[in-house]
PDB file of C-alpha atoms and ligand atoms in Angstrom:
ATOM      1  CA  UNK A  14       7.332  -0.508 -30.140  1.00  0.00           C
ATOM      2  CA  UNK A  15       7.493  -0.972 -26.382  1.00  0.00           C
ATOM      3  CA  UNK A  16       3.980  -1.731 -24.786  1.00  0.00           C
ATOM      4  CA  UNK A  17       3.537   0.404 -21.589  1.00  0.00           C
ATOM      5  CA  UNK A  18       1.043   0.522 -18.874  1.00  0.00           C
ATOM      6  CA  UNK A  19       1.180   3.953 -16.835  1.00  0.00           C
ATOM      7  CA  UNK A  20       0.168   3.739 -13.062  1.00  0.00           C
ATOM      8  CA  UNK A  21      -0.635   7.211 -11.849  1.00  0.00           C
ATOM      9  CA  UNK A  22      -2.204   9.438  -9.477  1.00  0.00           C
ATOM     10  CA  UNK A  23      -2.443  11.745 -12.177  1.00  0.00           C
ATOM     11  CA  UNK A  24      -1.190  15.305 -11.269  1.00  0.00           C
ATOM     12  CA  UNK A  25       0.759  17.947 -13.341  1.00  0.00           C
ATOM     13  CA  UNK A  26       3.924  16.596 -13.903  1.00  0.00           C
ATOM     14  CA  UNK A  27       2.381  12.946 -14.106  1.00  0.00           C
ATOM     15  CA  UNK A  28       0.252  14.578 -17.333  1.00  0.00           C
ATOM     16  CA  UNK A  29       3.592  15.517 -18.872  1.00  0.00           C
ATOM     17  CA  UNK A  30       4.840  11.922 -18.278  1.00  0.00           C
ATOM     18  CA  UNK A  31       1.525  10.413 -19.758  1.00  0.00           C
ATOM     19  CA  UNK A  32       1.614  12.738 -22.787  1.00  0.00           C
ATOM     20  CA  UNK A  33       5.265  12.071 -23.485  1.00  0.00           C
ATOM     21  CA  UNK A  34       4.811   8.349 -22.995  1.00  0.00           C
ATOM     22  CA  UNK A  35       1.758   8.171 -25.449  1.00  0.00           C
ATOM     23  CA  UNK A  36       4.042   9.838 -27.938  1.00  0.00           C
ATOM     24  CA  UNK A  37       7.003   7.738 -27.878  1.00  0.00           C
ATOM     25  CA  UNK A  38       5.606   4.453 -26.858  1.00  0.00           C
ATOM     26  CA  UNK A  39       2.521   2.073 -27.200  1.00  0.00           C
ATOM     27  CA  UNK A  40       0.460   3.299 -24.250  1.00  0.00           C
ATOM     28  CA  UNK A  41      -2.267   0.625 -23.792  1.00  0.00           C
ATOM     29  CA  UNK A  42      -3.606   1.605 -20.625  1.00  0.00           C
ATOM     30  CA  UNK A  43      -3.903   3.997 -17.786  1.00  0.00           C
ATOM     31  CA  UNK A  44      -4.195   2.562 -14.291  1.00  0.00           C
ATOM     32  CA  UNK A  45      -4.909   5.215 -11.505  1.00  0.00           C
ATOM     33  CA  UNK A  46      -4.082   5.328  -7.623  1.00  0.00           C
ATOM     34  CA  UNK A  47      -4.542   7.390  -4.640  1.00  0.00           C
ATOM     35  CA  UNK A  48      -1.825  10.065  -4.178  1.00  0.00           C
ATOM     36  CA  UNK A  49      -1.526  13.651  -5.471  1.00  0.00           C
ATOM     37  CA  UNK A  50      -5.512  13.207  -5.647  1.00  0.00           C
ATOM     38  CA  UNK A  51      -7.928  10.568  -4.688  1.00  0.00           C
ATOM     39  CA  UNK A  52      -8.136   7.421  -7.019  1.00  0.00           C
ATOM     40  CA  UNK A  53     -11.662   8.958  -8.209  1.00  0.00           C
ATOM     41  CA  UNK A  54     -10.311  12.123  -9.249  1.00  0.00           C
ATOM     42  CA  UNK A  55      -7.314  10.560 -10.797  1.00  0.00           C
ATOM     43  CA  UNK A  56      -9.571   8.250 -12.727  1.00  0.00           C
ATOM     44  CA  UNK A  57     -11.593  11.603 -13.881  1.00  0.00           C
ATOM     45  CA  UNK A  58      -8.516  13.206 -14.623  1.00  0.00           C
ATOM     46  CA  UNK A  59      -7.140  10.386 -16.950  1.00  0.00           C
ATOM     47  CA  UNK A  60     -10.235  10.222 -18.834  1.00  0.00           C
ATOM     48  CA  UNK A  61     -10.118  14.110 -19.277  1.00  0.00           C
ATOM     49  CA  UNK A  62      -6.425  13.626 -20.625  1.00  0.00           C
ATOM     50  CA  UNK A  63      -7.427  10.913 -23.086  1.00  0.00           C
ATOM     51  CA  UNK A  64     -10.390  12.914 -24.431  1.00  0.00           C
ATOM     52  CA  UNK A  65      -8.339  16.126 -24.784  1.00  0.00           C
ATOM     53  CA  UNK A  66      -5.810  14.467 -26.753  1.00  0.00           C
ATOM     54  CA  UNK A  67      -8.330  12.089 -28.516  1.00  0.00           C
ATOM     55  CA  UNK A  68      -6.570   9.119 -27.291  1.00  0.00           C
ATOM     56  CA  UNK A  69      -8.463   5.720 -27.170  1.00  0.00           C
ATOM     57  CA  UNK A  70      -6.552   4.531 -24.139  1.00  0.00           C
ATOM     58  CA  UNK A  71      -8.583   2.559 -21.455  1.00  0.00           C
ATOM     59  CA  UNK A  72      -8.573   3.931 -17.999  1.00  0.00           C
ATOM     60  CA  UNK A  73      -8.582   1.535 -14.997  1.00  0.00           C
ATOM     61  CA  UNK A  74      -9.314   2.510 -11.329  1.00  0.00           C
ATOM     62  CA  UNK A  75      -7.001   1.330  -8.608  1.00  0.00           C
ATOM     63  CA  UNK A  76      -6.426   1.524  -4.811  1.00  0.00           C
ATOM     64  CA  UNK A  77      -8.061   4.398  -3.036  1.00  0.00           C
ATOM     65  CA  UNK A  78      -6.023   4.310   0.090  1.00  0.00           C
ATOM     66  CA  UNK A  79      -2.386   2.915   1.046  1.00  0.00           C
ATOM     67  CA  UNK A  80      -1.985  -0.815   2.131  1.00  0.00           C
ATOM     68  CA  UNK A  81      -1.546   0.015   5.872  1.00  0.00           C
ATOM     69  CA  UNK A  82      -1.692   3.664   6.722  1.00  0.00           C
ATOM     70  CA  UNK A  83      -4.580   5.979   6.204  1.00  0.00           C
ATOM     71  CA  UNK A  84      -4.456   8.104   2.996  1.00  0.00           C
ATOM     72  CA  UNK A  85      -2.563  11.263   3.495  1.00  0.00           C
ATOM     73  CA  UNK A  86      -4.406  14.435   2.238  1.00  0.00           C
ATOM     74  CA  UNK A  87      -4.182  15.149  -1.548  1.00  0.00           C
ATOM     75  CA  UNK A  88      -1.477  17.657  -2.749  1.00  0.00           C
ATOM     76  CA  UNK A  89      -3.856  20.326  -3.945  1.00  0.00           C
ATOM     77  CA  UNK A  90      -1.282  22.882  -2.752  1.00  0.00           C
ATOM     78  CA  UNK A  91       1.142  21.546  -5.550  1.00  0.00           C
ATOM     79  CA  UNK A  92      -1.135  20.142  -8.129  1.00  0.00           C
ATOM     80  CA  UNK A  93      -4.282  22.360  -7.598  1.00  0.00           C
ATOM     81  CA  UNK A  94      -7.683  21.583  -6.459  1.00  0.00           C
ATOM     82  CA  UNK A  95      -8.289  18.848  -8.859  1.00  0.00           C
ATOM     83  CA  UNK A  96      -4.768  17.550  -9.139  1.00  0.00           C
ATOM     84  CA  UNK A  97      -4.350  19.164 -12.755  1.00  0.00           C
ATOM     85  CA  UNK A  98      -4.079  22.953 -11.717  1.00  0.00           C
ATOM     86  CA  UNK A  99      -7.730  23.464 -11.395  1.00  0.00           C
ATOM     87  CA  UNK A 100      -8.478  25.079 -14.942  1.00  0.00           C
ATOM     88  CA  UNK A 101     -10.778  22.634 -16.480  1.00  0.00           C
ATOM     89  CA  UNK A 102     -14.220  21.714 -15.652  1.00  0.00           C
ATOM     90  CA  UNK A 103     -14.110  17.850 -15.610  1.00  0.00           C
ATOM     91  CA  UNK A 104     -17.420  16.255 -17.247  1.00  0.00           C
ATOM     92  CA  UNK A 105     -16.114  12.554 -16.720  1.00  0.00           C
ATOM     93  CA  UNK A 106     -17.550  10.346 -14.020  1.00  0.00           C
ATOM     94  CA  UNK A 107     -14.920   8.204 -11.501  1.00  0.00           C
ATOM     95  CA  UNK A 108     -16.014   4.774 -12.732  1.00  0.00           C
ATOM     96  CA  UNK A 109     -13.874   2.709 -14.430  1.00  0.00           C
ATOM     97  CA  UNK A 110     -12.936  -1.172 -14.379  1.00  0.00           C
ATOM     98  CA  UNK A 111     -10.438  -2.707 -11.486  1.00  0.00           C
ATOM     99  CA  UNK A 112      -6.788  -1.682 -12.179  1.00  0.00           C
ATOM    100  CA  UNK A 113      -5.376  -4.275 -10.300  1.00  0.00           C
ATOM    101  CA  UNK A 114      -7.114  -7.039 -12.324  1.00  0.00           C
ATOM    102  CA  UNK A 115      -6.091  -5.216 -15.322  1.00  0.00           C
ATOM    103  CA  UNK A 116      -2.361  -5.042 -14.528  1.00  0.00           C
ATOM    104  CA  UNK A 117      -2.192  -8.762 -13.519  1.00  0.00           C
ATOM    105  CA  UNK A 118      -4.226 -10.088 -16.600  1.00  0.00           C
ATOM    106  CA  UNK A 119      -2.268  -8.026 -19.120  1.00  0.00           C
ATOM    107  CA  UNK A 120       1.053  -9.101 -17.698  1.00  0.00           C
ATOM    108  CA  UNK A 121      -0.128 -12.741 -17.468  1.00  0.00           C
ATOM    109  CA  UNK A 122      -1.281 -12.658 -20.926  1.00  0.00           C
ATOM    110  CA  UNK A 123       2.015 -11.072 -22.255  1.00  0.00           C
ATOM    111  CA  UNK A 124       4.906 -12.508 -20.529  1.00  0.00           C
ATOM    112  CA  UNK A 125       8.144 -10.372 -20.953  1.00  0.00           C
ATOM    113  CA  UNK A 126       6.174  -7.707 -23.035  1.00  0.00           C
ATOM    114  CA  UNK A 127       4.724  -5.141 -20.787  1.00  0.00           C
ATOM    115  CA  UNK A 128       6.755  -2.191 -19.209  1.00  0.00           C
ATOM    116  CA  UNK A 129       4.763  -0.888 -16.083  1.00  0.00           C
ATOM    117  CA  UNK A 130       5.719   2.868 -15.442  1.00  0.00           C
ATOM    118  CA  UNK A 131       4.642   3.833 -11.746  1.00  0.00           C
ATOM    119  CA  UNK A 132       4.555   7.271 -11.318  1.00  0.00           C
ATOM    120  CA  UNK A 133       2.354   7.482  -7.837  1.00  0.00           C
ATOM    121  CA  UNK A 134       2.609   5.596  -4.783  1.00  0.00           C
ATOM    122  CA  UNK A 135       3.130   1.708  -5.321  1.00  0.00           C
ATOM    123  CA  UNK A 136      -0.150   0.496  -3.795  1.00  0.00           C
ATOM    124  CA  UNK A 137      -1.436  -1.157  -7.009  1.00  0.00           C
ATOM    125  CA  UNK A 138       1.731  -2.667  -7.900  1.00  0.00           C
ATOM    126  CA  UNK A 139       2.203  -4.196  -4.545  1.00  0.00           C
ATOM    127  CA  UNK A 140      -1.241  -5.767  -4.453  1.00  0.00           C
ATOM    128  CA  UNK A 141      -0.927  -7.053  -7.871  1.00  0.00           C
ATOM    129  CA  UNK A 142       2.406  -8.737  -6.641  1.00  0.00           C
ATOM    130  CA  UNK A 143       0.659 -10.187  -3.397  1.00  0.00           C
ATOM    131  CA  UNK A 144      -2.209 -11.567  -5.586  1.00  0.00           C
ATOM    132  CA  UNK A 145      -0.076 -13.000  -8.384  1.00  0.00           C
ATOM    133  CA  UNK A 146       3.635 -13.524  -7.369  1.00  0.00           C
ATOM    134  CA  UNK A 147       4.536 -14.292 -11.067  1.00  0.00           C
ATOM    135  CA  UNK A 148       3.947 -10.759 -11.937  1.00  0.00           C
ATOM    136  CA  UNK A 149       7.569 -10.193 -10.889  1.00  0.00           C
ATOM    137  CA  UNK A 150       8.292 -12.902 -13.632  1.00  0.00           C
ATOM    138  CA  UNK A 151       5.896 -12.062 -16.171  1.00  0.00           C
ATOM    139  CA  UNK A 152       6.632  -8.270 -16.297  1.00  0.00           C
ATOM    140  CA  UNK A 153       9.149  -6.768 -18.742  1.00  0.00           C
ATOM    141  CA  UNK A 154      10.278  -4.148 -16.597  1.00  0.00           C
ATOM    142  CA  UNK A 155       8.979  -1.849 -13.845  1.00  0.00           C
ATOM    143  CA  UNK A 156       9.954   1.825 -14.071  1.00  0.00           C
ATOM    144  CA  UNK A 157       9.661   4.056 -10.880  1.00  0.00           C
ATOM    145  CA  UNK A 158       9.473   7.650 -10.056  1.00  0.00           C
ATOM    146  CA  UNK A 159      10.220   7.551  -6.683  1.00  0.00           C
ATOM    147  CA  UNK A 160      12.727   7.871  -3.514  1.00  0.00           C
ATOM    148  CA  UNK A 161      15.724  10.125  -2.637  1.00  0.00           C
ATOM    149  CA  UNK A 162      19.088   8.656  -1.937  1.00  0.00           C
ATOM    150  CA  UNK A 163      21.114  11.873  -1.229  1.00  0.00           C
ATOM    151  CA  UNK A 164      23.101  12.169  -4.455  1.00  0.00           C
ATOM    152  CA  UNK A 165      23.676  15.736  -5.998  1.00  0.00           C
ATOM    153  CA  UNK A 166      22.548  16.960  -2.478  1.00  0.00           C
ATOM    154  CA  UNK A 167      18.858  15.880  -3.172  1.00  0.00           C
ATOM    155  CA  UNK A 168      17.119  14.222  -0.289  1.00  0.00           C
ATOM    156  CA  UNK A 169      13.232  13.976   0.666  1.00  0.00           C
ATOM    157  CA  UNK A 170      10.389  16.440  -0.278  1.00  0.00           C
ATOM    158  CA  UNK A 171       8.151  15.102   2.268  1.00  0.00           C
ATOM    159  CA  UNK A 172      10.653  14.934   5.036  1.00  0.00           C
ATOM    160  CA  UNK A 173      14.374  15.226   5.157  1.00  0.00           C
ATOM    161  CA  UNK A 174      14.522  11.600   4.285  1.00  0.00           C
ATOM    162  CA  UNK A 175      11.406  10.656   2.020  1.00  0.00           C
ATOM    163  CA  UNK A 176      10.089  11.405  -1.289  1.00  0.00           C
ATOM    164  CA  UNK A 177       6.147  11.874  -1.824  1.00  0.00           C
ATOM    165  CA  UNK A 178       5.507   8.553  -3.747  1.00  0.00           C
ATOM    166  CA  UNK A 179       7.222   6.350  -1.395  1.00  0.00           C
ATOM    167  CA  UNK A 180       6.218   8.138   1.685  1.00  0.00           C
ATOM    168  CA  UNK A 181       2.578   7.878   0.751  1.00  0.00           C
ATOM    169  CA  UNK A 182       2.865   4.105   0.778  1.00  0.00           C
ATOM    170  CA  UNK A 183       6.105   2.991   2.444  1.00  0.00           C
ATOM    171  CA  UNK A 184       4.555  -0.505   2.918  1.00  0.00           C
ATOM    172  CA  UNK A 185       3.827  -1.080  -0.540  1.00  0.00           C
ATOM    173  CA  UNK A 186       7.155   0.464  -1.788  1.00  0.00           C
ATOM    174  CA  UNK A 187       9.164  -1.958   0.469  1.00  0.00           C
ATOM    175  CA  UNK A 188       7.118  -4.962  -0.872  1.00  0.00           C
ATOM    176  CA  UNK A 189       7.931  -3.813  -4.349  1.00  0.00           C
ATOM    177  CA  UNK A 190      11.528  -3.168  -3.744  1.00  0.00           C
ATOM    178  CA  UNK A 191      12.024  -6.654  -2.212  1.00  0.00           C
ATOM    179  CA  UNK A 192      10.549  -8.459  -5.341  1.00  0.00           C
ATOM    180  CA  UNK A 193      12.629 -10.034  -8.011  1.00  0.00           C
ATOM    181  CA  UNK A 194      11.060  -7.769 -10.870  1.00  0.00           C
ATOM    182  CA  UNK A 195      13.641  -5.857 -12.995  1.00  0.00           C
ATOM    183  CA  UNK A 196      13.199  -2.291 -11.276  1.00  0.00           C
ATOM    184  CA  UNK A 197      14.771   1.055 -12.565  1.00  0.00           C
ATOM    185  CA  UNK A 198      14.176   3.998 -10.101  1.00  0.00           C
ATOM    186  CA  UNK A 199      14.165   7.440 -11.080  1.00  0.00           C
ATOM    187  CA  UNK A 200      14.573   9.362  -7.562  1.00  0.00           C
ATOM    188  CA  UNK A 201      14.490  12.935  -6.779  1.00  0.00           C
ATOM    189  CA  UNK A 202      18.352  12.772  -7.166  1.00  0.00           C
ATOM    190  CA  UNK A 203      17.904  12.976 -11.023  1.00  0.00           C
ATOM    191  CA  UNK A 204      14.345  14.392 -11.274  1.00  0.00           C
ATOM    192  CA  UNK A 205      15.088  17.586  -9.214  1.00  0.00           C
ATOM    193  CA  UNK A 206      17.677  18.459 -11.593  1.00  0.00           C
ATOM    194  CA  UNK A 207      15.538  18.652 -14.787  1.00  0.00           C
ATOM    195  CA  UNK A 208      13.458  21.746 -14.570  1.00  0.00           C
ATOM    196  CA  UNK A 209      11.478  23.546 -17.323  1.00  0.00           C
ATOM    197  CA  UNK A 210      10.352  27.053 -17.630  1.00  0.00           C
ATOM    198  CA  UNK A 211       6.682  28.248 -18.288  1.00  0.00           C
ATOM    199  CA  UNK A 212       8.175  29.735 -21.553  1.00  0.00           C
ATOM    200  CA  UNK A 213       9.509  26.065 -22.509  1.00  0.00           C
ATOM    201  CA  UNK A 214       6.328  24.764 -21.988  1.00  0.00           C
ATOM    202  CA  UNK A 215       4.411  27.468 -23.938  1.00  0.00           C
ATOM    203  CA  UNK A 216       6.919  26.940 -27.125  1.00  0.00           C
ATOM    204  CA  UNK A 217       5.616  23.403 -27.225  1.00  0.00           C
ATOM    205  CA  UNK A 218       2.291  24.973 -28.290  1.00  0.00           C
ATOM    206  CA  UNK A 219       0.455  22.382 -26.009  1.00  0.00           C
ATOM    207  CA  UNK A 220      -2.431  24.301 -24.529  1.00  0.00           C
ATOM    208  CA  UNK A 221      -3.153  21.805 -22.278  1.00  0.00           C
ATOM    209  CA  UNK A 222      -0.054  21.298 -20.547  1.00  0.00           C
ATOM    210  CA  UNK A 223       0.377  25.000 -20.760  1.00  0.00           C
ATOM    211  CA  UNK A 224      -2.774  25.494 -18.760  1.00  0.00           C
ATOM    212  CA  UNK A 225      -2.373  22.811 -16.118  1.00  0.00           C
ATOM    213  CA  UNK A 226       1.190  23.665 -15.501  1.00  0.00           C
ATOM    214  CA  UNK A 227       0.388  27.439 -14.413  1.00  0.00           C
ATOM    215  CA  UNK A 228      -0.426  26.449 -10.541  1.00  0.00           C
ATOM    216  CA  UNK A 229       2.305  23.743 -10.275  1.00  0.00           C
ATOM    217  CA  UNK A 230       5.100  26.533 -11.707  1.00  0.00           C
ATOM    218  CA  UNK A 231       3.549  29.093  -9.066  1.00  0.00           C
ATOM    219  CA  UNK A 232       4.339  26.524  -6.270  1.00  0.00           C
ATOM    220  CA  UNK A 233       7.621  25.336  -7.633  1.00  0.00           C
ATOM    221  CA  UNK A 234       8.840  29.073  -7.541  1.00  0.00           C
ATOM    222  CA  UNK A 235       8.259  29.526  -4.194  1.00  0.00           C
ATOM    223  CA  UNK A 236      10.485  26.144  -3.192  1.00  0.00           C
ATOM    224  CA  UNK A 237      13.860  26.843  -2.714  1.00  0.00           C
ATOM    225  CA  UNK A 238      15.482  24.109  -4.630  1.00  0.00           C
ATOM    226  CA  UNK A 239      13.676  25.091  -7.669  1.00  0.00           C
ATOM    227  CA  UNK A 240      14.359  27.822 -10.573  1.00  0.00           C
ATOM    228  CA  UNK A 241      11.664  26.424 -12.694  1.00  0.00           C
ATOM    229  CA  UNK A 242       9.363  23.416 -12.759  1.00  0.00           C
ATOM    230  CA  UNK A 243      10.551  19.815 -12.081  1.00  0.00           C
ATOM    231  CA  UNK A 244       8.827  17.219 -14.483  1.00  0.00           C
ATOM    232  CA  UNK A 245       9.637  14.229 -11.933  1.00  0.00           C
ATOM    233  CA  UNK A 246       7.429  11.672 -13.792  1.00  0.00           C
ATOM    234  CA  UNK A 247       8.465  12.391 -17.231  1.00  0.00           C
ATOM    235  CA  UNK A 248      11.894  11.066 -16.434  1.00  0.00           C
ATOM    236  CA  UNK A 249      10.620   7.656 -16.368  1.00  0.00           C
ATOM    237  CA  UNK A 250       9.818   7.886 -19.986  1.00  0.00           C
ATOM    238  CA  UNK A 251      13.220   9.903 -20.741  1.00  0.00           C
ATOM    239  CA  UNK A 252      15.061   6.782 -19.114  1.00  0.00           C
ATOM    240  CA  UNK A 253      13.322   4.301 -21.490  1.00  0.00           C
ATOM    241  CA  UNK A 254      14.058   6.717 -24.586  1.00  0.00           C
ATOM    242  CA  UNK A 255      17.668   7.171 -23.929  1.00  0.00           C
ATOM    243  CA  UNK A 256      19.209   5.183 -20.813  1.00  0.00           C
ATOM    244  CA  UNK A 257      22.754   6.578 -21.794  1.00  0.00           C
ATOM    245  CA  UNK A 258      21.678  10.017 -20.557  1.00  0.00           C
ATOM    246  CA  UNK A 259      21.716   8.594 -16.924  1.00  0.00           C
ATOM    247  CA  UNK A 260      24.532   7.359 -14.585  1.00  0.00           C
ATOM    248  CA  UNK A 261      22.992   4.545 -12.776  1.00  0.00           C
ATOM    249  CA  UNK A 262      24.334   2.250  -9.770  1.00  0.00           C
ATOM    250  CA  UNK A 263      23.153  -1.290  -9.268  1.00  0.00           C
ATOM    251  CA  UNK A 264      21.931  -1.986  -5.641  1.00  0.00           C
ATOM    252  CA  UNK A 265      19.137  -3.712  -3.759  1.00  0.00           C
ATOM    253  CA  UNK A 266      16.950  -1.277  -2.148  1.00  0.00           C
ATOM    254  CA  UNK A 267      14.546  -1.225   0.921  1.00  0.00           C
ATOM    255  CA  UNK A 268      12.005   1.291   2.483  1.00  0.00           C
ATOM    256  CA  UNK A 269      11.792   2.427   6.177  1.00  0.00           C
ATOM    257  CA  UNK A 270       7.901   1.854   6.798  1.00  0.00           C
ATOM    258  CA  UNK A 271       7.462   3.927  10.148  1.00  0.00           C
ATOM    259  CA  UNK A 272       9.277   6.209  12.479  1.00  0.00           C
ATOM    260  CA  UNK A 273      11.185   9.328  11.780  1.00  0.00           C
ATOM    261  CA  UNK A 274      12.519   8.377   8.458  1.00  0.00           C
ATOM    262  CA  UNK A 275       9.282   6.960   7.225  1.00  0.00           C
ATOM    263  CA  UNK A 276       9.444   6.690   3.472  1.00  0.00           C
ATOM    264  CA  UNK A 277      13.388   6.735   3.323  1.00  0.00           C
ATOM    265  CA  UNK A 278      14.626   4.431   0.512  1.00  0.00           C
ATOM    266  CA  UNK A 279      17.854   2.911   1.611  1.00  0.00           C
ATOM    267  CA  UNK A 280      20.669   0.949  -0.076  1.00  0.00           C
ATOM    268  CA  UNK A 281      23.658  -0.928   1.345  1.00  0.00           C
ATOM    269  CA  UNK A 282      26.409   1.688   2.297  1.00  0.00           C
ATOM    270  CA  UNK A 283      29.260  -0.674   1.562  1.00  0.00           C
ATOM    271  CA  UNK A 284      30.128  -4.254   0.281  1.00  0.00           C
ATOM    272  CA  UNK A 285      30.304  -5.723   3.913  1.00  0.00           C
ATOM    273  CA  UNK A 286      27.266  -8.340   5.022  1.00  0.00           C
ATOM    274  CA  UNK A 287      26.057  -7.061   8.277  1.00  0.00           C
ATOM    275  CA  UNK A 288      24.969  -9.211  11.012  1.00  0.00           C
ATOM    276  CA  UNK A 289      21.601  -8.175  10.710  1.00  0.00           C
ATOM    277  CA  UNK A 290      21.370  -7.496   6.751  1.00  0.00           C
ATOM    278  CA  UNK A 291      18.058  -6.470   5.641  1.00  0.00           C
ATOM    279  CA  UNK A 292      19.396  -6.737   1.773  1.00  0.00           C
ATOM    280  CA  UNK A 293      20.614 -10.270   1.937  1.00  0.00           C
ATOM    281  CA  UNK A 294      19.318 -12.037  -1.012  1.00  0.00           C
ATOM    282  CA  UNK A 295      17.479  -9.143  -2.725  1.00  0.00           C
ATOM    283  CA  UNK A 296      17.759  -8.396  -6.244  1.00  0.00           C
ATOM    284  CA  UNK A 297      19.827  -5.427  -7.308  1.00  0.00           C
ATOM    285  CA  UNK A 298      17.829  -2.779  -8.931  1.00  0.00           C
ATOM    286  CA  UNK A 299      18.871   0.046 -11.298  1.00  0.00           C
ATOM    287  CA  UNK A 300      18.934   3.445  -9.442  1.00  0.00           C
ATOM    288  CA  UNK A 301      19.776   6.578 -11.497  1.00  0.00           C
ATOM    289  CA  UNK A 302      22.002   8.828  -9.659  1.00  0.00           C
ATOM    290  CA  UNK A 303      22.687  11.628 -12.355  1.00  0.00           C
ATOM    291  CA  UNK A 304      21.424  12.888 -15.610  1.00  0.00           C
ATOM    292  CA  UNK A 305      22.281  14.715 -18.631  1.00  0.00           C
ATOM    293  CA  UNK A 306      19.837  17.516 -18.219  1.00  0.00           C
ATOM    294  CA  UNK A 307      20.255  19.110 -21.596  1.00  0.00           C
ATOM    295  CA  UNK A 308      19.762  15.629 -23.548  1.00  0.00           C
ATOM    296  CA  UNK A 309      16.550  14.954 -21.592  1.00  0.00           C
ATOM    297  CA  UNK A 310      15.027  18.350 -21.777  1.00  0.00           C
ATOM    298  CA  UNK A 311      15.933  18.739 -25.452  1.00  0.00           C
ATOM    299  CA  UNK A 312      14.039  15.259 -26.467  1.00  0.00           C
ATOM    300  CA  UNK A 313      11.043  15.872 -24.045  1.00  0.00           C
ATOM    301  CA  UNK A 314      10.559  19.466 -25.331  1.00  0.00           C
ATOM    302  CA  UNK A 315      10.741  18.404 -29.030  1.00  0.00           C
ATOM    303  CA  UNK A 316       8.435  15.564 -28.588  1.00  0.00           C
ATOM    304  CA  UNK A 317       5.927  17.426 -26.897  1.00  0.00           C
ATOM    305  CA  UNK A 318       5.850  20.172 -29.602  1.00  0.00           C
ATOM    306  CA  UNK A 319       2.433  20.351 -31.458  1.00  0.00           C
TER     307      UNK A 319
HETATM  308  C1  LIG B  16       6.448  12.824  -7.169  1.00  0.00           C
HETATM  309  O1  LIG B  16       5.173  13.445  -6.068  1.00  0.00           O
HETATM  310  C2  LIG B  16       4.186  13.804  -6.943  1.00  0.00           C
HETATM  311  O2  LIG B  16       3.726  14.937  -6.477  1.00  0.00           O
HETATM  312  C3  LIG B  16       4.542  13.879  -8.404  1.00  0.00           C
HETATM  313  O3  LIG B  16       3.516  13.780  -9.194  1.00  0.00           O
HETATM  314  C4  LIG B  16       5.697  12.885  -8.731  1.00  0.00           C
HETATM  315  O4  LIG B  16       5.260  11.610  -8.847  1.00  0.00           O
HETATM  316  C5  LIG B  16       7.570  13.739  -6.813  1.00  0.00           C
HETATM  317  O5  LIG B  16       7.909  13.532  -5.565  1.00  0.00           O
HETATM  318 CA1  LIG B  17       3.094  11.241  -9.885  1.00  0.00          CA
END
C-alpha cells in the first residue's frame, strides 16, 4: 500500500483530504505548516482529527511563517475561527516534533517509497529541499494542491493570477517547482470543478466532516464561481487513486515571487526557447488541467461513507 505523508495547514477541505487519504493509503504522518491557520493551530487541529478518528498517526509541527514574506493573516473567513469551522473545543496543545526533520529523515531512510502530499503553502518542502537536496531524488513523488493556469476559465482565488497555497509562500513554491522531484500539480483549474453539497456530506454519515464543513459551505455559496463546496485538497488523493480521471499536460513550471502577479504559476506558452528563458533545463511536471467530476465525486463520497 502506498505510504503517504500529508503536509497541511489543516483547514476544512484539508480535513476531507486527510480523511480520504487515511482510508485509501498508509498515512504514516501529518506535518503542519502556516497557511489557512497558524502552524500551532494546524498542529492542534491535526491532533483533534487523529483523536476523533482514533487514528494513531504522528503529528509534526512545521514552518510558522513563509520563507521570505511576513505571514499573511489566517483564512478564518473561509475555514472558521480555528480553521476547522469553529465547532469543536480543541483540548490539544500545539507541541509536536519538528516536521522538517521528520520529512527529511523519513524520505532519506525509505528512498523511492514515500509520497508527500502538500495541501498547504510549500514552505516545509522547500526547507527540506534546501537542507537535504537529495530529498528530490529520494522522494517517490510530490503531489501538490496549488496554482492556477487559466484552463476551464479558472484563475486565481487570491488575486486574478494566484491561488492561495502558492501565493502564501511564492518563494518556497518556486524552489519546489525548480527541483527535479517528480511533481504532480492539482490546480484550481480542476479543483474548482469538483464541488459537493451539504446533503452529499450528510449522506456520508461522517458527523465530523458534516460539522466542520457548515461554515465553509456558507462561505462557498457566497462566491460566484461555486454552486456548492470545492474540496480542493481531496483532489490530490483522488488523483493518486485514479489518475485516469484527469487530463494532464507535462510542462516545467515557475512561480512569480513578487509584483502584481505574485503567486502566479507560469508555464511555457509555446515550444520556442526564449532569449531569456526561465524554464531552461527544468524538469517537466505533471499538471492536471481537466477532470472527470462524476468519477472523482463518486469514489470520494463512497469512501468517506461510514
Ligand atoms: C487552497 O487554499 C486553502 O484555503 C485550501 O485548503 C486549499 O488548500 C485552495 O486554494
Ligand atoms: Ca489546504
